[in-house]
Amino acid sequence: MDSEVMCVITRFEVRSITALVRLYRSFRRIKAHSKNIEGLIATRFLIEGPRTCITLSLWKNGGAILQFNTRVVAHVQAANACFRDLDRGNGRAHLWSAQFKLFAVSPHNLNWDGVEVTSPQPTLAPEHPHL
């Protein structure tokens, strides 16, 4: 099935476990402030190691990401604040982010809350109570 769904992945390597906890708290604050962003399908905070985490988010389309970036001030504040905690091995901050478009999804494997797969193109259901 054709799709406009977008995935954003950001990986952080920080200096300490305490910094990892600060990032998690920022993630929770951003998630709470994002409840009114209609195009956010799901977001997760994943632990890769004792000083490394990944945030993953799925979006209805690129417009939803733009709406998030312009309306959720907590995201801008957290992004600016996180730089003090990043590991800087080799003189560079250990941070990367990538955005992917899911060009096609299988209707048999698409079991995301809030996504309708009965139409030719997956769309979001009106409300997303499980974000």
Coordinates of N, CA, C and O in Angstrom, one line a residue:
M1 N 0.8 -1.2 0.0 CA 0.0 0.0 0.0 C 0.9 1.2 0.0 O 1.9 1.3 0.7
D2 N 0.5 2.2 -0.8 CA 1.3 3.5 -0.8 C 1.1 4.2 0.5 O 0.1 4.0 1.2
S3 N 2.1 5.0 0.9 CA 2.0 5.6 2.2 C 2.7 7.0 2.2 O 3.6 7.2 1.4
E4 N 2.2 7.8 3.0 CA 2.9 9.1 3.3 C 3.5 9.1 4.7 O 4.0 10.2 5.1
V5 N 3.5 8.0 5.4 CA 4.0 7.9 6.7 C 5.5 8.2 6.8 O 6.2 7.8 5.9
M6 N 5.9 9.0 7.7 CA 7.3 9.4 7.9 C 7.8 8.8 9.2 O 7.0 8.7 10.2
C7 N 9.1 8.5 9.3 CA 9.7 8.0 10.5 C 10.9 8.9 10.8 O 11.7 9.2 9.9
V8 N 11.1 9.4 12.0 CA 12.2 10.2 12.4 C 12.9 9.4 13.5 O 12.3 9.0 14.5
I9 N 14.2 9.2 13.3 CA 15.1 8.5 14.3 C 16.2 9.5 14.7 O 16.9 10.1 13.9
T10 N 16.4 9.7 16.0 CA 17.5 10.5 16.5 C 18.3 9.6 17.6 O 17.7 9.0 18.5
R11 N 19.6 9.6 17.4 CA 20.4 8.8 18.4 C 21.3 9.8 19.1 O 22.0 10.7 18.6
F12 N 21.3 9.6 20.5 CA 22.1 10.5 21.4 C 23.1 9.6 22.1 O 22.7 8.6 22.7
E13 N 24.4 10.0 22.2 CA 25.3 9.4 23.1 C 25.7 10.5 24.1 O 26.3 11.5 23.7
V14 N 25.5 10.2 25.3 CA 25.7 11.3 26.4 C 26.9 10.9 27.3 O 27.4 9.8 27.2
R15 N 27.2 11.8 28.1 CA 28.4 11.7 29.0 C 28.2 10.8 30.2 O 29.1 10.2 30.8
S16 N 26.9 10.7 30.6 CA 26.7 9.9 31.9 C 25.2 9.4 31.9 O 24.4 9.8 31.1
I17 N 25.0 8.5 32.8 CA 23.7 7.9 33.0 C 22.7 9.0 33.5 O 21.6 9.1 33.1
T18 N 23.2 10.0 34.3 CA 22.4 11.1 34.8 C 21.9 11.9 33.6 O 20.8 12.3 33.5
A19 N 22.8 12.1 32.6 CA 22.4 12.8 31.4 C 21.3 12.1 30.6 O 20.4 12.7 30.0
L20 N 21.4 10.7 30.6 CA 20.4 9.9 29.9 C 19.1 10.1 30.6 O 18.0 10.2 29.9
V21 N 19.1 10.1 31.9 CA 17.8 10.4 32.7 C 17.2 11.7 32.3 O 16.0 11.9 32.1
R22 N 18.1 12.8 32.2 CA 17.6 14.1 31.8 C 17.0 14.1 30.4 O 15.9 14.7 30.2
L23 N 17.6 13.3 29.5 CA 17.0 13.2 28.1 C 15.6 12.5 28.2 O 14.7 12.9 27.5
Y24 N 15.5 11.5 29.0 CA 14.2 10.8 29.1 C 13.2 11.7 29.7 O 12.0 11.8 29.2
R25 N 13.5 12.5 30.7 CA 12.5 13.5 31.2 C 12.1 14.5 30.2 O 11.0 14.9 30.0
S26 N 13.1 15.0 29.4 CA 12.8 15.9 28.3 C 11.8 15.2 27.3 O 10.9 15.8 26.8
F27 N 12.1 14.0 26.9 CA 11.3 13.2 26.0 C 9.8 13.2 26.5 O 8.9 13.4 25.8
R28 N 9.7 12.8 27.8 CA 8.3 12.8 28.4 C 7.6 14.1 28.3 O 6.4 14.2 28.1
R29 N 8.3 15.2 28.6 CA 7.7 16.5 28.5 C 7.3 16.9 27.1 O 6.2 17.4 26.8
I30 N 8.2 16.6 26.1 CA 7.9 16.8 24.7 C 6.7 16.0 24.3 O 5.8 16.5 23.6
K31 N 6.6 14.7 24.7 CA 5.5 13.8 24.4 C 4.2 14.4 24.9 O 3.2 14.4 24.2
A32 N 4.2 14.9 26.1 CA 3.0 15.5 26.7 C 2.6 16.7 26.0 O 1.4 16.9 25.8
H33 N 3.5 17.6 25.5 CA 3.2 18.8 24.8 C 2.8 18.5 23.3 O 2.2 19.3 22.7
S34 N 3.0 17.2 22.9 CA 2.7 16.8 21.5 C 1.3 16.2 21.3 O 0.9 15.8 20.2
K35 N 0.5 16.1 22.4 CA -0.7 15.4 22.3 C -1.7 16.0 21.3 O -2.6 15.4 20.8
N36 N -1.6 17.3 21.1 CA -2.5 18.0 20.2 C -2.0 18.1 18.7 O -2.6 18.7 17.9
I37 N -0.9 17.4 18.4 CA -0.3 17.3 17.1 C -1.0 16.1 16.4 O -0.8 15.0 16.7
E38 N -2.0 16.5 15.5 CA -2.9 15.4 14.9 C -2.1 14.4 14.2 O -2.5 13.2 14.2
G39 N -1.0 14.7 13.5 CA -0.3 13.8 12.7 C 0.7 12.9 13.3 O 1.4 12.1 12.7
L40 N 0.8 13.0 14.6 CA 1.8 12.1 15.4 C 1.1 10.7 15.6 O 0.1 10.6 16.3
I41 N 1.7 9.7 15.0 CA 1.1 8.3 15.2 C 1.6 7.7 16.5 O 0.9 7.2 17.3
A42 N 3.0 7.7 16.6 CA 3.6 7.1 17.8 C 5.0 7.7 18.0 O 5.6 8.1 17.1
T43 N 5.4 7.7 19.3 CA 6.8 8.1 19.6 C 7.3 7.2 20.7 O 6.5 6.8 21.6
R44 N 8.6 6.8 20.6 CA 9.2 6.0 21.6 C 10.6 6.4 22.0 O 11.3 7.0 21.2
F45 N 11.0 6.1 23.2 CA 12.3 6.4 23.7 C 13.0 5.0 24.0 O 12.4 4.2 24.7
L46 N 14.0 4.7 23.3 CA 14.7 3.4 23.3 C 16.1 3.6 23.9 O 16.8 4.5 23.6
I47 N 16.4 2.6 24.8 CA 17.7 2.6 25.4 C 18.6 1.7 24.6 O 18.3 0.5 24.5
E48 N 19.7 2.2 24.1 CA 20.7 1.3 23.4 C 21.8 0.8 24.3 O 22.3 -0.3 24.1
G49 N 22.2 1.6 25.2 CA 23.3 1.3 26.1 C 23.2 2.2 27.3 O 22.4 3.0 27.4
P50 N 24.2 2.1 28.2 CA 24.2 2.9 29.5 C 24.3 4.4 29.3 O 23.9 5.1 30.1
R51 N 24.8 4.8 28.1 CA 24.9 6.2 27.8 C 24.3 6.6 26.4 O 24.6 7.6 25.9
T52 N 23.6 5.7 25.8 CA 23.1 5.9 24.5 C 21.6 5.6 24.4 O 21.1 4.6 24.9
C53 N 20.8 6.5 23.8 CA 19.4 6.3 23.6 C 19.0 6.8 22.2 O 19.8 7.4 21.5
I54 N 17.8 6.3 21.8 CA 17.3 6.6 20.5 C 15.9 7.1 20.7 O 15.1 6.5 21.4
T55 N 15.5 8.1 20.0 CA 14.0 8.5 19.9 C 13.6 8.1 18.5 O 14.3 8.3 17.5
L56 N 12.4 7.6 18.5 CA 11.7 7.2 17.2 C 10.3 7.8 17.2 O 9.6 7.7 18.2
S57 N 9.9 8.3 16.1 CA 8.6 8.8 16.0 C 8.0 8.5 14.6 O 8.8 8.5 13.6
L58 N 6.8 8.2 14.5 CA 6.1 7.9 13.3 C 5.0 9.0 13.1 O 4.3 9.4 14.0
W59 N 4.9 9.6 11.9 CA 4.1 10.7 11.5 C 3.2 10.4 10.3 O 3.6 9.7 9.4
K60 N 2.1 11.0 10.3 CA 1.1 10.9 9.2 C 1.8 11.3 7.9 O 1.6 10.7 6.8
N61 N 2.5 12.4 7.9 CA 3.2 12.9 6.7 C 4.2 14.0 7.2 O 4.3 14.3 8.3
G62 N 4.9 14.6 6.2 CA 5.9 15.6 6.5 C 5.2 16.9 7.1 O 5.9 17.6 7.9
G63 N 4.0 17.2 6.7 CA 3.3 18.4 7.3 C 3.1 18.3 8.8 O 3.2 19.3 9.5
A64 N 2.9 17.0 9.3 CA 2.7 16.8 10.7 C 4.0 17.1 11.4 O 4.0 17.7 12.5
I65 N 5.2 16.7 10.8 CA 6.5 17.0 11.4 C 6.7 18.5 11.5 O 7.2 19.1 12.5
L66 N 6.4 19.2 10.4 CA 6.5 20.7 10.4 C 5.6 21.3 11.5 O 6.1 22.2 12.2
Q67 N 4.4 20.8 11.6 CA 3.5 21.4 12.7 C 4.1 21.2 14.0 O 4.1 22.1 14.9
F68 N 4.7 20.0 14.3 CA 5.3 19.7 15.6 C 6.5 20.6 15.8 O 6.6 21.2 16.9
N69 N 7.4 20.8 14.8 CA 8.5 21.7 14.9 C 8.2 23.1 15.2 O 9.0 23.8 15.8
T70 N 7.1 23.6 14.7 CA 6.7 25.0 14.9 C 5.8 25.2 16.1 O 5.8 26.3 16.7
R71 N 5.1 24.2 16.6 CA 4.2 24.4 17.8 C 4.7 23.8 19.1 O 4.2 24.3 20.1
V72 N 5.6 22.9 19.1 CA 6.0 22.3 20.4 C 7.3 23.0 20.9 O 8.4 22.5 20.5
V73 N 7.2 24.0 21.6 CA 8.4 24.8 22.1 C 9.2 23.9 23.0 O 10.5 24.1 23.0
A74 N 8.7 23.0 23.7 CA 9.5 22.1 24.6 C 10.5 21.3 23.8 O 11.6 21.0 24.3
H75 N 10.2 21.0 22.5 CA 11.2 20.3 21.7 C 12.4 21.2 21.4 O 13.5 20.7 21.5
V76 N 12.2 22.4 21.1 CA 13.3 23.4 20.8 C 14.1 23.6 22.1 O 15.3 23.5 22.0
Q77 N 13.5 23.7 23.2 CA 14.2 23.9 24.5 C 15.0 22.7 24.8 O 16.2 22.8 25.2
A78 N 14.4 21.5 24.6 CA 15.2 20.3 24.9 C 16.3 20.1 24.0 O 17.4 19.6 24.4
A79 N 16.1 20.4 22.7 CA 17.2 20.2 21.7 C 18.4 21.1 22.1 O 19.5 20.7 22.0
N80 N 18.1 22.4 22.4 CA 19.2 23.3 22.8 C 19.9 22.8 24.1 O 21.1 22.9 24.2
A81 N 19.1 22.3 25.1 CA 19.7 21.9 26.3 C 20.5 20.6 26.3 O 21.4 20.4 27.0
C82 N 20.2 19.7 25.3 CA 20.8 18.4 25.3 C 22.3 18.5 24.9 O 23.1 17.6 25.3
F83 N 22.7 19.6 24.2 CA 24.1 19.7 23.8 C 25.1 19.7 24.9 O 26.2 19.2 24.7
R84 N 24.7 20.2 26.1 CA 25.6 20.2 27.2 C 26.0 18.8 27.7 O 27.0 18.5 28.3
D85 N 25.0 17.8 27.4 CA 25.2 16.5 27.9 C 25.8 15.5 26.9 O 26.1 14.3 27.3
L86 N 25.9 15.9 25.7 CA 26.4 15.0 24.6 C 27.9 14.6 24.8 O 28.7 15.5 25.1
D87 N 28.2 13.4 24.6 CA 29.6 13.0 24.5 C 30.3 13.7 23.3 O 29.6 13.8 22.3
R88 N 31.5 14.1 23.5 CA 32.2 14.9 22.4 C 33.5 14.2 22.1 O 34.5 14.9 21.8
G89 N 33.5 12.9 22.0 CA 34.7 12.2 21.5 C 35.1 12.7 20.2 O 34.2 13.0 19.3
N90 N 36.4 12.7 19.9 CA 36.9 13.2 18.6 C 36.5 14.7 18.3 O 36.5 15.1 17.2
G91 N 36.1 15.4 19.4 CA 35.8 16.8 19.3 C 34.4 17.1 18.7 O 34.1 18.3 18.5
R92 N 33.6 16.1 18.4 CA 32.3 16.3 17.8 C 31.2 15.7 18.7 O 31.4 14.6 19.3
A93 N 30.1 16.4 18.7 CA 29.0 15.8 19.5 C 28.5 14.5 18.9 O 28.3 14.4 17.7
H94 N 28.2 13.6 19.7 CA 27.7 12.3 19.3 C 26.2 12.3 19.2 O 25.5 11.9 20.1
L95 N 25.7 12.8 18.1 CA 24.3 13.0 17.9 C 24.0 12.9 16.4 O 24.8 13.4 15.6
W96 N 23.0 12.1 16.0 CA 22.6 12.1 14.6 C 21.1 11.9 14.5 O 20.5 11.4 15.4
S97 N 20.5 12.4 13.4 CA 19.1 12.2 13.2 C 18.9 12.0 11.7 O 19.6 12.5 10.9
A98 N 17.8 11.2 11.5 CA 17.5 10.8 10.1 C 16.0 10.8 10.0 O 15.3 10.4 10.9
Q99 N 15.5 11.1 8.8 CA 14.1 11.1 8.5 C 13.8 10.2 7.3 O 14.5 10.4 6.3
F100 N 12.9 9.3 7.4 CA 12.6 8.4 6.3 C 11.1 8.5 5.9 O 10.3 8.6 6.8
K101 N 10.8 8.3 4.7 CA 9.5 8.2 4.2 C 9.2 6.7 4.0 O 10.0 6.1 3.3
L102 N 8.1 6.2 4.6 CA 7.8 4.8 4.3 C 6.9 4.8 3.1 O 5.7 5.1 3.1
F103 N 7.5 4.5 1.9 CA 6.8 4.6 0.7 C 5.7 3.6 0.5 O 4.7 3.8 -0.1
A104 N 5.9 2.4 1.2 CA 4.8 1.4 1.1 C 4.8 0.7 2.4 O 5.8 0.5 3.1
V105 N 3.6 0.3 2.8 CA 3.5 -0.5 4.0 C 2.5 -1.7 3.7 O 1.7 -1.6 2.9
S106 N 2.8 -2.8 4.4 CA 1.9 -4.0 4.2 C 0.7 -3.8 5.0 O 0.8 -3.6 6.2
P107 N -0.5 -4.0 4.4 CA -1.7 -3.9 5.2 C -1.8 -5.0 6.2 O -2.6 -4.9 7.2
H108 N -1.1 -6.1 6.0 CA -1.2 -7.2 7.0 C -0.3 -7.1 8.2 O -0.5 -7.7 9.2
N109 N 0.7 -6.2 8.1 CA 1.6 -5.9 9.2 C 1.4 -4.6 9.8 O 2.1 -4.2 10.8
L110 N 0.5 -3.8 9.4 CA 0.3 -2.4 9.9 C -0.8 -2.4 11.0 O -1.9 -2.3 10.8
N111 N -0.3 -2.7 12.2 CA -1.2 -2.7 13.3 C -0.9 -1.6 14.3 O -0.8 -1.8 15.5
W112 N -0.8 -0.4 13.7 CA -0.5 0.8 14.6 C -1.8 1.4 15.0 O -2.7 1.6 14.2
D113 N -2.0 1.7 16.3 CA -3.2 2.4 16.8 C -3.3 3.7 16.0 O -2.3 4.4 15.8
G114 N -4.5 4.0 15.6 CA -4.8 5.3 14.9 C -4.6 5.3 13.4 O -4.7 6.3 12.8
V115 N -4.2 4.1 12.9 CA -4.0 4.1 11.4 C -5.1 3.2 10.8 O -5.3 2.1 11.2
E116 N -5.8 3.8 9.8 CA -6.8 3.0 9.1 C -6.2 2.4 7.9 O -5.6 3.1 7.1
V117 N -6.4 1.1 7.7 CA -5.8 0.4 6.5 C -6.9 -0.1 5.6 O -6.6 -0.9 4.7
T118 N -8.1 0.2 5.8 CA -9.2 -0.3 5.0 C -9.3 0.5 3.6 O -9.9 0.0 2.7
S119 N -8.7 1.7 3.6 CA -8.7 2.4 2.3 C -7.4 2.1 1.5 O -6.5 1.5 2.1
P120 N -7.4 2.4 0.2 CA -6.2 2.2 -0.5 C -4.9 2.8 0.0 O -3.8 2.3 -0.1
Q121 N -5.0 4.0 0.7 CA -3.9 4.6 1.4 C -4.1 4.6 2.9 O -5.2 5.1 3.3
P122 N -3.1 4.2 3.7 CA -3.3 4.3 5.1 C -3.5 5.8 5.6 O -2.8 6.6 5.1
T123 N -4.5 6.0 6.4 CA -4.7 7.3 7.0 C -4.9 7.2 8.5 O -5.1 6.1 9.0
L124 N -4.8 8.3 9.2 CA -5.0 8.3 10.6 C -6.4 8.3 11.0 O -7.2 9.0 10.4
A125 N -6.8 7.6 12.0 CA -8.1 7.6 12.6 C -8.2 9.0 13.3 O -7.2 9.6 13.6
P126 N -9.4 9.5 13.6 CA -9.6 10.8 14.2 C -8.9 11.1 15.5 O -8.4 12.2 15.7
E127 N -8.8 10.1 16.4 CA -8.2 10.4 17.7 C -7.2 9.3 18.0 O -7.2 8.2 17.5
H128 N -6.2 9.7 18.8 CA -5.1 8.9 19.1 C -4.9 8.8 20.7 O -4.0 9.4 21.2
P129 N -5.7 8.0 21.4 CA -5.7 8.1 22.8 C -4.4 7.4 23.4 O -4.1 7.6 24.6
H130 N -3.7 6.6 22.6 CA -2.6 5.8 23.2 C -1.2 6.4 23.0 O -0.2 5.7 23.1
L131 N -1.1 7.7 22.6 CA 0.2 8.3 22.4 C 0.9 8.5 23.7 O 0.4 8.9 24.6

